[in-house]
Amino acid sequence: MADVLKKVPVREQEAKVRATNFEEVCYGYDKEEAMEEAVRCLNCKNAKCIQGCPVAIDIPGFISKVKEGDIEGAYKVIGESSALPAICGRVCPQESQCECRCIRGIKGEPVSIGKLERFVADYALEHDIKPRKAEKMNGHKVAVIGSGPSGLTCAGDLAKMGYDVTVFEALHELGGVLVYGIPEFRLPKEKVVKKEIEKVKELGVKFETNVVIGKSTTIDQLMEEEEFEAVFIGSGAGLPMFMGIPGETANGVFSANEYLTRSNLMKAFDDNYDTPIAAGKKVAVVGGGNVAMDAARTALRLGAEVHIVYRRSEAELPARVEEVHHAMEEGIIFNLLTNPKEILVDENGWVRGMRVIKMELGEPDASGRRRPVEIPGSEYEIELDTVIMSLGTSPNPLIASTTKGLETNRRKCIVAEEENGQTSKACVYAGGDAVTGAATVILAMGAGKAGAKGIHELLSNK
Ligand SMILES: Cc1cc2nc3c(=O)[nH]c(=O)nc-3n(C[C@H](O)[C@H](O)[C@H](O)COP(=O)(O)OP(=O)(O)OC[C@H]3O[C@@H](n4cnc5c(N)ncnc54)[C@H](O)[C@@H]3O)c2cc1C
C-alpha cells in the first residue's frame, strides 16, 4: 500500500552518469505512476492550488481526469489555460506556487502537480493531440515581438480568439530563453520545446525569424505601414549585468547568458561546430540563481571542475530547491558566503584566477534578506581558467529607444499595466521579463495572457 503522505517518487538519471551527458535528468511519470499520484489529490472545493498558478489552470479538474485514466481529457482542461504545459511541468517553481498551497502539504508532501502536468503534456505531444482552434478569423491583425513564453502565450490566446497574429523574433530559432538559456538536460529542445511551439503554429500563428524590431523595422512602422492594429512586446530581459570589478573584461570571462547560448544554440559542446566556449578545467560561476545553476551544470558536463561563488548562505540561494539539490548531487562545489574582489589575469590577457573575500550575514536589507558583510582580512585566491558571471539581466533598451511614447522605468523595464499589459503608448501592450525584469516562465505566460485579454478588449470594441 503506497504512503499517501508522500509523493509517488519520480525516476531520474543517476547523478554520476548524468554529470557526463546532456540528456534529461528527470524521466517523469508513466501512466500508472501518474494515476497513482493523482489519487492523492483531495479535489478541494476551494482549490488553493489554482490561486497559486499565475495562469489559473484548473488543477483539480485535470487531476480528476488523470485519476480516471482520461489523459486526453486532462490535456484539454490544461489547454484552456496554458499553451506550454510540457515546458511548465519541467521548469515552473511549483514548490513556491501551486504545490506550496496544496492541503496535502500540511501533513505530508503536496501532490506532485508539476510532474502530473508534465506527464499529461508529454502524452499529448506523443499522441499528437491537437489544441482547440478558432472557428473563424475576426479580421484583426496583431504583431507580437519575441517568441519567448510571454509572446507565445499572447499569440496563442489571440489566435484561439480568431486574430491574425504574426510573431517577430530577432534570433533564427523560436522560443527565447527556452531554447537559448535553459539547457537540454532540464528542457529538451526537439522533444518538448519545438513540439509545443508547433502546437502554437497549428493555432494559425505566423512566425518571422531574424527580424530585430528597432533595427529591421520599428513598432511605429509595423502599425503605420503594415496595418498591425495592436502590438504585444515580449522581448525579455537579455542584457547581462556585471560586477564592475578589475579583470572582468579578460578572455575567459563570460556572462551566463552568453555561455549558455554558445552551448545551447551554437552547439559549442559538439566537435562538429567551431563555436569556442573556453571549456575550462576549473570554472567559477558567480551567482546563486537558476541561471547560475544551469551555467554551472553545463560547464560540469563539458568536463570542468565547477565552483559556485555566492555571497550569501545556502538558505538564501535564489535557485529552485530541486536545481540546487541536483547541482550538489552532481558534484558542483559551493563556495558560499564568498564574494569576488578581482579576476586575476595572466600576461596574455586570459583568466588565471579570482581573489575572493569571505562574508558573514548582517542585518536584513530592503529585500528582507540578511545583508552579506565582508570579513576583514579573509581574502584568498582561487585558481581558475573560466569565470561565468550570473548576476541577473535587464531588458535591452533597443525597442524602447526606437518607439515614440513608450515609457520605461529606471531599471529599463517597459511600464505596463499588470491587469492587461497596456503601455503608455496607445495600442501597444507588453509583458514578461521586458516589464518585470528577469522572472519566471509562468509569470511571463501570465503576462502574455493578460496582454491578449487587453488587446481583445481594445479590438473587439473597434
Ligand atoms: C538560463 C536560464 C534558466 C532559467 N530557468 C528558469 C526556470 O527553471 N524556471 C522558470 O520559471 N524560469 C526560468 N528562467 C527565466 C525564464 O526563462 C524567463 O523569465 C522567461 O523566459 C521570460 O519570458 P519572456 O517571454 O518574457 O522573454 P524571453 O524568454 O527572454 O524571450 C524574449 C524573446 O524576444 C526576442 N527579442 C528580444 N528583443 C527583440 C527585438 N528587438 N526584436 C525581436 N525579437 C526580440 C528574444 O530573442 C527572445 O527570443 C530562466 C532563465 C534563464 C536565462
Coordinates of C-alpha atoms in Angstrom, one line a residue, residues 157-399:
D157 CA -4.5 33.1 -26.9
L158 CA -5.2 35.7 -29.6
A159 CA -5.1 33.1 -32.4
K160 CA -7.7 31.0 -30.5
M161 CA -10.0 34.1 -30.5
G162 CA -9.6 34.4 -34.3
Y163 CA -6.9 37.1 -34.6
D164 CA -4.4 37.1 -37.4
V165 CA -1.1 37.1 -35.4
T166 CA 2.5 37.4 -36.6
V167 CA 5.4 36.9 -34.1
F168 CA 8.6 38.7 -35.0
E169 CA 11.7 37.1 -33.5
A170 CA 15.2 38.5 -33.5
L171 CA 17.0 35.1 -33.4
H172 CA 17.0 32.4 -36.0
E173 CA 15.3 30.0 -33.5
L174 CA 12.0 30.3 -31.8
G175 CA 11.5 30.0 -28.0
G176 CA 13.5 32.8 -26.3
V177 CA 15.2 31.6 -23.1
L178 CA 13.5 28.2 -23.5
V179 CA 15.9 27.5 -26.4
Y180 CA 19.0 29.7 -25.8
G181 CA 19.1 29.7 -22.0
I182 CA 17.7 26.7 -20.2
P183 CA 19.9 23.7 -21.0
E184 CA 18.9 20.5 -22.8
F185 CA 19.3 18.3 -19.6
R186 CA 16.4 20.3 -18.0
L187 CA 14.3 21.1 -21.0
P188 CA 14.8 19.0 -24.2
K189 CA 14.5 21.2 -27.3
E190 CA 13.4 18.8 -30.1
K191 CA 11.2 16.5 -27.9
V192 CA 9.5 19.3 -26.0
V193 CA 10.1 23.0 -26.9
K194 CA 9.9 22.7 -30.7
K195 CA 6.8 20.4 -30.4
E196 CA 5.0 22.8 -28.1
I197 CA 5.8 25.7 -30.5
E198 CA 4.4 23.6 -33.3
K199 CA 1.1 23.5 -31.4
V200 CA 1.1 27.3 -31.3
K201 CA 1.7 27.3 -35.1
E202 CA -1.2 24.8 -35.5
L203 CA -3.4 27.5 -34.0
G204 CA -2.6 29.6 -37.1
V205 CA 0.1 31.9 -35.6
K206 CA 2.7 33.0 -38.2
F207 CA 6.4 33.4 -37.3
E208 CA 9.1 35.6 -38.8
T209 CA 12.6 34.9 -37.5
N210 CA 15.8 37.1 -37.9
V211 CA 13.7 40.3 -37.5
V212 CA 15.1 42.7 -34.9
I213 CA 12.4 45.2 -34.0
G214 CA 14.2 48.5 -33.6
K215 CA 16.6 47.7 -36.4
S216 CA 15.0 45.7 -39.2
T217 CA 11.8 47.7 -38.7
T218 CA 10.1 49.6 -35.8
I219 CA 6.9 49.3 -33.9
D220 CA 5.7 52.6 -35.4
Q221 CA 6.3 51.2 -38.9
L222 CA 4.5 48.0 -38.1
M223 CA 1.5 50.0 -37.1
E224 CA 1.6 52.8 -39.6
E225 CA 2.9 50.9 -42.7
E226 CA 2.0 47.3 -42.2
E227 CA -1.5 47.8 -40.7
F228 CA -1.0 46.0 -37.4
E229 CA -3.7 47.3 -35.2
A230 CA -2.0 46.3 -31.9
V231 CA 1.4 45.1 -30.8
F232 CA 2.4 43.0 -27.8
I233 CA 6.1 43.4 -26.7
G234 CA 7.5 40.2 -25.1
S235 CA 11.2 40.9 -25.8
G236 CA 12.5 39.6 -22.5
A237 CA 15.5 40.8 -20.4
G238 CA 18.5 39.6 -22.2
L239 CA 21.1 42.3 -21.2
P240 CA 23.6 40.8 -18.7
M241 CA 24.8 42.6 -15.6
F242 CA 28.5 42.6 -14.4
M243 CA 30.1 43.4 -11.1
G244 CA 32.4 46.2 -12.2
I245 CA 35.5 44.5 -10.6
P246 CA 39.0 44.6 -12.0
G247 CA 39.7 41.8 -14.6
E248 CA 36.1 41.4 -15.8
T249 CA 37.0 42.1 -19.4
A250 CA 39.6 39.4 -19.6
N251 CA 39.5 36.5 -22.0
G252 CA 37.7 33.6 -20.4
V253 CA 35.0 35.8 -18.6
F254 CA 31.5 35.2 -19.9
S255 CA 28.0 36.3 -18.9
A256 CA 25.9 33.2 -18.1
N257 CA 23.6 34.1 -21.0
E258 CA 26.4 34.1 -23.5
Y259 CA 27.9 30.9 -22.1
L260 CA 24.6 29.1 -22.3
T261 CA 23.8 30.5 -25.7
R262 CA 27.1 29.2 -27.0
S263 CA 26.3 25.8 -25.6
N264 CA 22.6 25.6 -26.4
L265 CA 22.1 27.4 -29.7
M266 CA 25.6 27.4 -31.1
K267 CA 26.3 23.8 -30.1
A268 CA 29.8 24.7 -28.7
F269 CA 29.9 21.3 -26.9
D270 CA 29.7 19.5 -30.2
D271 CA 33.0 18.9 -32.1
N272 CA 31.2 19.3 -35.4
Y273 CA 30.7 23.1 -34.6
D274 CA 33.6 25.5 -34.2
T275 CA 32.0 27.7 -31.5
P276 CA 34.5 28.4 -28.7
I277 CA 33.3 28.2 -25.2
A278 CA 36.6 28.2 -23.2
A279 CA 35.7 24.9 -21.7
G280 CA 38.0 25.5 -18.8
K281 CA 39.4 22.8 -16.5
K282 CA 38.4 25.0 -13.5
V283 CA 35.3 27.2 -13.7
A284 CA 33.7 29.6 -11.3
V285 CA 30.1 30.7 -11.7
V286 CA 29.3 33.9 -9.7
G287 CA 25.7 34.0 -8.5
G288 CA 23.1 31.6 -7.0
G289 CA 20.0 31.7 -9.2
N290 CA 18.6 29.2 -11.7
V291 CA 20.8 30.7 -14.4
A292 CA 23.9 30.2 -12.3
M293 CA 22.9 26.5 -11.6
D294 CA 22.3 26.0 -15.4
A295 CA 25.7 27.5 -16.3
A296 CA 27.5 25.5 -13.6
R297 CA 25.9 22.2 -14.6
T298 CA 26.6 22.9 -18.3
A299 CA 30.3 23.6 -17.5
L300 CA 30.4 20.4 -15.4
R301 CA 29.1 18.3 -18.3
L302 CA 31.8 19.9 -20.5
G303 CA 34.3 18.3 -18.2
A304 CA 35.3 21.1 -15.8
E305 CA 35.6 21.3 -12.0
V306 CA 33.0 23.9 -11.2
H307 CA 32.7 26.3 -8.2
I308 CA 29.6 28.3 -7.4
V309 CA 30.7 31.6 -5.7
Y310 CA 27.8 33.1 -3.8
R311 CA 27.9 35.9 -1.3
R312 CA 25.0 34.7 1.0
S313 CA 24.4 31.3 2.6
E314 CA 22.6 28.2 1.2
A315 CA 19.2 29.3 2.7
E316 CA 19.2 32.4 0.6
L317 CA 20.2 30.8 -2.8
P318 CA 17.5 32.1 -5.2
A319 CA 17.6 29.0 -7.5
R320 CA 14.8 26.4 -7.2
V321 CA 15.5 23.8 -4.4
E322 CA 15.4 21.0 -7.0
E323 CA 18.1 22.6 -9.1
V324 CA 20.4 23.2 -6.1
H325 CA 19.9 19.7 -5.0
H326 CA 20.7 18.3 -8.5
A327 CA 23.8 20.5 -8.7
M328 CA 25.1 19.4 -5.4
E329 CA 24.4 15.7 -6.2
E330 CA 26.3 16.1 -9.5
G331 CA 29.4 17.4 -7.7
I332 CA 29.3 21.2 -8.1
I333 CA 31.4 22.8 -5.3
F334 CA 29.5 25.6 -3.4
N335 CA 31.7 28.4 -2.2
L336 CA 29.0 30.1 -0.1
L337 CA 29.4 33.4 1.9
T338 CA 32.2 34.3 -0.6
N339 CA 32.4 37.3 -2.9
P340 CA 34.7 38.1 -5.8
K341 CA 37.0 41.1 -5.4
E342 CA 39.1 40.8 -8.6
I343 CA 39.6 38.5 -11.5
L344 CA 43.2 37.7 -11.9
V345 CA 44.6 37.8 -15.4
D346 CA 47.8 36.3 -16.9
E347 CA 50.3 38.1 -19.2
N348 CA 48.3 37.1 -22.3
G349 CA 45.0 38.6 -21.1
W350 CA 43.4 35.3 -20.0
V351 CA 41.8 34.5 -16.7
R352 CA 44.1 32.7 -14.2
G353 CA 42.2 33.0 -11.0
M354 CA 40.0 35.0 -8.7
R355 CA 40.6 36.9 -5.5
V356 CA 37.6 36.5 -3.2
I357 CA 36.7 37.5 0.3
K358 CA 34.7 35.6 3.0
M359 CA 31.3 37.1 4.0
E360 CA 29.0 36.9 7.0
L361 CA 25.3 37.7 7.2
G362 CA 24.4 41.0 9.0
E363 CA 21.1 42.8 9.5
P364 CA 18.2 42.3 6.9
D365 CA 18.3 44.7 3.9
A366 CA 15.4 46.2 1.9
S367 CA 14.6 42.8 0.4
G368 CA 14.2 41.3 3.9
R369 CA 17.2 39.1 3.4
R370 CA 20.2 39.4 5.7
R371 CA 22.8 41.6 4.2
P372 CA 26.2 39.9 3.4
V373 CA 29.1 41.8 5.1
E374 CA 32.8 41.3 4.3
I375 CA 35.0 39.7 6.9
P376 CA 38.1 41.9 7.1
G377 CA 41.4 40.1 6.3
S378 CA 39.7 36.9 4.9
E379 CA 40.7 37.4 1.3
Y380 CA 42.2 34.4 -0.6
E381 CA 42.8 33.4 -4.2
I382 CA 41.2 30.6 -6.3
E383 CA 43.0 29.3 -9.4
L384 CA 40.7 29.3 -12.5
D385 CA 40.6 29.3 -16.3
T386 CA 37.0 30.5 -16.8
V387 CA 34.6 32.8 -14.9
I388 CA 30.9 32.9 -15.7
M389 CA 29.0 36.0 -14.3
S390 CA 25.4 35.2 -13.4
L391 CA 24.2 38.3 -11.7
G392 CA 20.9 39.0 -13.4
T393 CA 19.8 40.7 -16.6
S394 CA 17.8 43.7 -17.6
P395 CA 15.8 44.5 -20.8
N396 CA 17.6 45.6 -23.9
P397 CA 16.8 49.3 -24.4
L398 CA 16.6 48.9 -28.2
I399 CA 12.8 48.7 -28.5

